[in-house]
Coordinates of C-alpha atoms in Angstrom, one line a residue:
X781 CA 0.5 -16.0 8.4
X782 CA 1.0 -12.2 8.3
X783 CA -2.2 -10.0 7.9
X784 CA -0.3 -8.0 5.4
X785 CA 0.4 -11.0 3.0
X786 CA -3.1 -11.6 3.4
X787 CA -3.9 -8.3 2.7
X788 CA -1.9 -8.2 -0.9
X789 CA -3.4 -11.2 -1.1
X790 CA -7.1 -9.4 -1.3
X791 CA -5.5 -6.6 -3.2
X792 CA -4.6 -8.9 -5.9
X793 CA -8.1 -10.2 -5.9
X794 CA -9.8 -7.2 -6.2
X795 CA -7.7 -5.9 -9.1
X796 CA -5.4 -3.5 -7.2
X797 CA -1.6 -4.6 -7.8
X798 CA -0.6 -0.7 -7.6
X799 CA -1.2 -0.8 -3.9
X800 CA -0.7 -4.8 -3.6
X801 CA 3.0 -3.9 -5.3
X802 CA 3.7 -1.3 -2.5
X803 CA 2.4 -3.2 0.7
X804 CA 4.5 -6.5 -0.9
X805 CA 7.9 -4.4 -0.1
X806 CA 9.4 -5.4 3.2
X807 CA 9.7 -1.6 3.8
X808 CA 8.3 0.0 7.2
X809 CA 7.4 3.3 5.3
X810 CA 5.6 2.8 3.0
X811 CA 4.3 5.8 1.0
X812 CA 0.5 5.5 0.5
X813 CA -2.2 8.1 -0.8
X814 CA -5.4 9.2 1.1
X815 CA -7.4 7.0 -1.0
X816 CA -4.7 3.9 -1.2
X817 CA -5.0 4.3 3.2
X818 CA -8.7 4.2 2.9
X819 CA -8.7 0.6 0.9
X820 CA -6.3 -1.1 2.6
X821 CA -7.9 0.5 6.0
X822 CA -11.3 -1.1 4.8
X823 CA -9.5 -4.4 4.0
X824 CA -8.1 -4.4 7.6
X825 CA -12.0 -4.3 8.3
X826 CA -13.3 -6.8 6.5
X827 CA -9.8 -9.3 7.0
X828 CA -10.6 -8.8 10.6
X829 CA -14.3 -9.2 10.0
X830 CA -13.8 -12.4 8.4
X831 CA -10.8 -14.1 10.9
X832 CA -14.0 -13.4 13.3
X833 CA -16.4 -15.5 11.6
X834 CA -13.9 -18.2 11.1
X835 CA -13.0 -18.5 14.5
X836 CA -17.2 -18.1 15.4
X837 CA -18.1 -20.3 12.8
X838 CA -15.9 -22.9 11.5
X839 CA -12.4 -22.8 13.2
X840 CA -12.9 -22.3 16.6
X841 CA -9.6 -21.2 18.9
X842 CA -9.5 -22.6 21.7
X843 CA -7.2 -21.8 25.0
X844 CA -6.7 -23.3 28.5
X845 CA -6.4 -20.0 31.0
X846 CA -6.0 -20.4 35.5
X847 CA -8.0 -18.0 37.3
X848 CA -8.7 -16.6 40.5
X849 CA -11.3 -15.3 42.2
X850 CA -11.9 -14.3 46.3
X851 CA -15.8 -14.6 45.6
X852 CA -15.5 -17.4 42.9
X853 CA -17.0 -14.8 40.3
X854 CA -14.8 -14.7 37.1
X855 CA -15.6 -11.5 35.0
X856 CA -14.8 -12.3 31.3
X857 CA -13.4 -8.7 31.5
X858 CA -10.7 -10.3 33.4
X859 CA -9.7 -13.7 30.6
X860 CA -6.9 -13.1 28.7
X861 CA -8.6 -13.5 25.4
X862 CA -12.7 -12.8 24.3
X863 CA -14.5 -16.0 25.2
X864 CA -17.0 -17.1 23.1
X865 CA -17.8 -20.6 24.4
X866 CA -17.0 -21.6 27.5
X867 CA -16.1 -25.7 26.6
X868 CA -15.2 -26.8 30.6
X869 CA -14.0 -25.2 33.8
X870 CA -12.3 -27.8 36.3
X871 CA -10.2 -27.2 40.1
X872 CA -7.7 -29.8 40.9
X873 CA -8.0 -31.0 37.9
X874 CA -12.2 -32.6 38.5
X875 CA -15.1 -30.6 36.4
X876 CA -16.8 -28.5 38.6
X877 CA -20.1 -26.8 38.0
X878 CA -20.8 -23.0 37.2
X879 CA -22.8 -20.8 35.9
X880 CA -22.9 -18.1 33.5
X881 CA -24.0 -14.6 33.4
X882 CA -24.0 -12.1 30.6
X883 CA -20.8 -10.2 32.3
X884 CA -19.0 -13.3 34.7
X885 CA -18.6 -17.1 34.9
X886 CA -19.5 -17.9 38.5
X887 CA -18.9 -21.4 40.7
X888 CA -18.0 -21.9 44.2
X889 CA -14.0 -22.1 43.4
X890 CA -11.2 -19.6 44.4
X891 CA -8.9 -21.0 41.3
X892 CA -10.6 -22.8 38.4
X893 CA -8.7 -23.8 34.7
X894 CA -11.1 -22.9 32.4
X895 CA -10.8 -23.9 28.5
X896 CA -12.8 -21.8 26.2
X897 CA -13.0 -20.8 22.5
X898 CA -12.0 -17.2 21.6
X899 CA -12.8 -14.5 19.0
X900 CA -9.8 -13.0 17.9
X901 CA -8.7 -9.9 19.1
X902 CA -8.2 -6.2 16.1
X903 CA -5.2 -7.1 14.2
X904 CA -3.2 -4.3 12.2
X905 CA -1.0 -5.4 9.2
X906 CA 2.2 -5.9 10.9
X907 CA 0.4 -8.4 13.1
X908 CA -0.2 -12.2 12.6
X909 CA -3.3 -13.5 12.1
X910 CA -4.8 -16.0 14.3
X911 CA -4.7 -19.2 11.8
X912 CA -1.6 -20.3 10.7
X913 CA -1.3 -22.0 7.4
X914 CA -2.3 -25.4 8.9
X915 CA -5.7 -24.1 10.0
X916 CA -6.8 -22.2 6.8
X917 CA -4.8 -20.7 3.8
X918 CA -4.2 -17.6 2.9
X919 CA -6.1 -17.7 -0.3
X920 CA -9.6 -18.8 2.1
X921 CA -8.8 -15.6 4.2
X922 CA -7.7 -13.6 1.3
X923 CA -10.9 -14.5 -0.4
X924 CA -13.5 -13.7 2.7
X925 CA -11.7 -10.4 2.6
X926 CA -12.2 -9.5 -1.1
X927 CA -16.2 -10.9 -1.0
X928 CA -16.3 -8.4 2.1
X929 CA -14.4 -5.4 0.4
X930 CA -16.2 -5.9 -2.9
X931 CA -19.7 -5.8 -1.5
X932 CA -18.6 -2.7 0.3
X933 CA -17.7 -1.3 -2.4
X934 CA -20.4 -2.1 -4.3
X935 CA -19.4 -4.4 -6.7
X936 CA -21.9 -7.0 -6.1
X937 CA -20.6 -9.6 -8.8
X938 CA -17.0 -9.5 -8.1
X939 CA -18.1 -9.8 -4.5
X940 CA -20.7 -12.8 -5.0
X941 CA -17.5 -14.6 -7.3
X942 CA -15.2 -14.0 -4.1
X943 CA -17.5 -15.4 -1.5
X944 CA -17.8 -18.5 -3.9
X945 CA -14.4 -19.3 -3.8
X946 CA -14.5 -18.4 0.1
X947 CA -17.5 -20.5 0.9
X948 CA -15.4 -23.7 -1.3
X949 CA -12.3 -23.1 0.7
X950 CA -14.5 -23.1 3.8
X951 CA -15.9 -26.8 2.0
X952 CA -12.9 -28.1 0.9
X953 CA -11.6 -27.4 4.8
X954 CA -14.4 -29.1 6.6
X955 CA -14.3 -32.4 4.2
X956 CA -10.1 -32.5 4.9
X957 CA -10.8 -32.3 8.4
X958 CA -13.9 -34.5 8.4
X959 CA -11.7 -36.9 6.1
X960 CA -9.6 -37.9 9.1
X961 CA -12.7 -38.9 11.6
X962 CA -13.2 -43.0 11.8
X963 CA -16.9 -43.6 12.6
X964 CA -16.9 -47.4 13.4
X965 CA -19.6 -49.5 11.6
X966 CA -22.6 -49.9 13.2
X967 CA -23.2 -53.6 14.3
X968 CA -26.6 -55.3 15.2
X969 CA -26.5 -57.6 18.6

């Protein structure tokens, strides 16, 4: 998914097709106003605002990196992406144990593969966003983006209606995913 479709997505939502109609054009140049900048710079804040509580919250992204260290002291500075949970950290392929600090992950290995969920990094609207279609639509993005734009803007009921539909999206999600987990009965010995 693009961040701009999501974005005239949101735009639709909130009641702007002027500047929904503009962005929609596959054009590079695309003429906006000082004010039309301003709302689609604030949507950019609140889209990226809400891809970060996704990926906090209910769709974590999660990556496999290889590291080195000489002292065996990983600074997160130095991870590809922004960890957020650290899930396991192995050498050789075994689990190994570390430690973490609020700056570094620390163990007593020179190279570690570490596996870790991620918040997702500013996006601008010719980037892609960090859930493709398969993870969450567009229109539970979309949404989180108007409820955060609305309140903003200080339309509390318009905002409030948006972050219904968000928070159903957000349900709908976690039952379809939940829907394919087999608990096995429980049987008494």
């Amino acid at each position: 998914m693009k961040v701009k479709d999501i974005i005239v997505t949101a735009l639709m939502f909130v009641g702007r097709d002027d500047i929904s109609k503009k962005l929609a054009n596959d054009e590079d140049d695309v003429e906006l106003t000082a004010e039309e900048s301003e709302v689609v710079e604030t949507l950019l804040y609140c889209f990226n605002s809400v891809e970060d509580e996704l990926a906090r919250c209910y769709i974590p992204l999660e990556t496999v990196e290889n590291l080195s260290s000489e002292n065996g002291v990983y600074s997160f500075a130095d991870f590809s992406l922004r960890p957020v949970k650290i899930i396991s950290v192995k050498s050789d392929g075994k689990p190994v144990k570390y430690s973490i600090t609020a700056l570094s992950l620390i163990t007593d290995c020179a190279e570690i593969t570490v596996e870790y969920a991620y918040a997702p990094l500013k996006k601008g609207l010719s980037d892609d966003s960090e859930f493709s279609s398969v993870l969450a639509s567009d229109k539970l993005v979309a949404a989180g983006t108007a409820s955060e734009f609305c309140l903003i803007d200080g339309e509390a009921q318009l905002a409030q209606t948006w972050e219904s539909v968000y928070r159903g999206e957000i349900e709908t999600l976690q039952r379809t995913r939940l829907s394919g987990l087999h608990l096995p009965p429980r049987r008494w010995v």
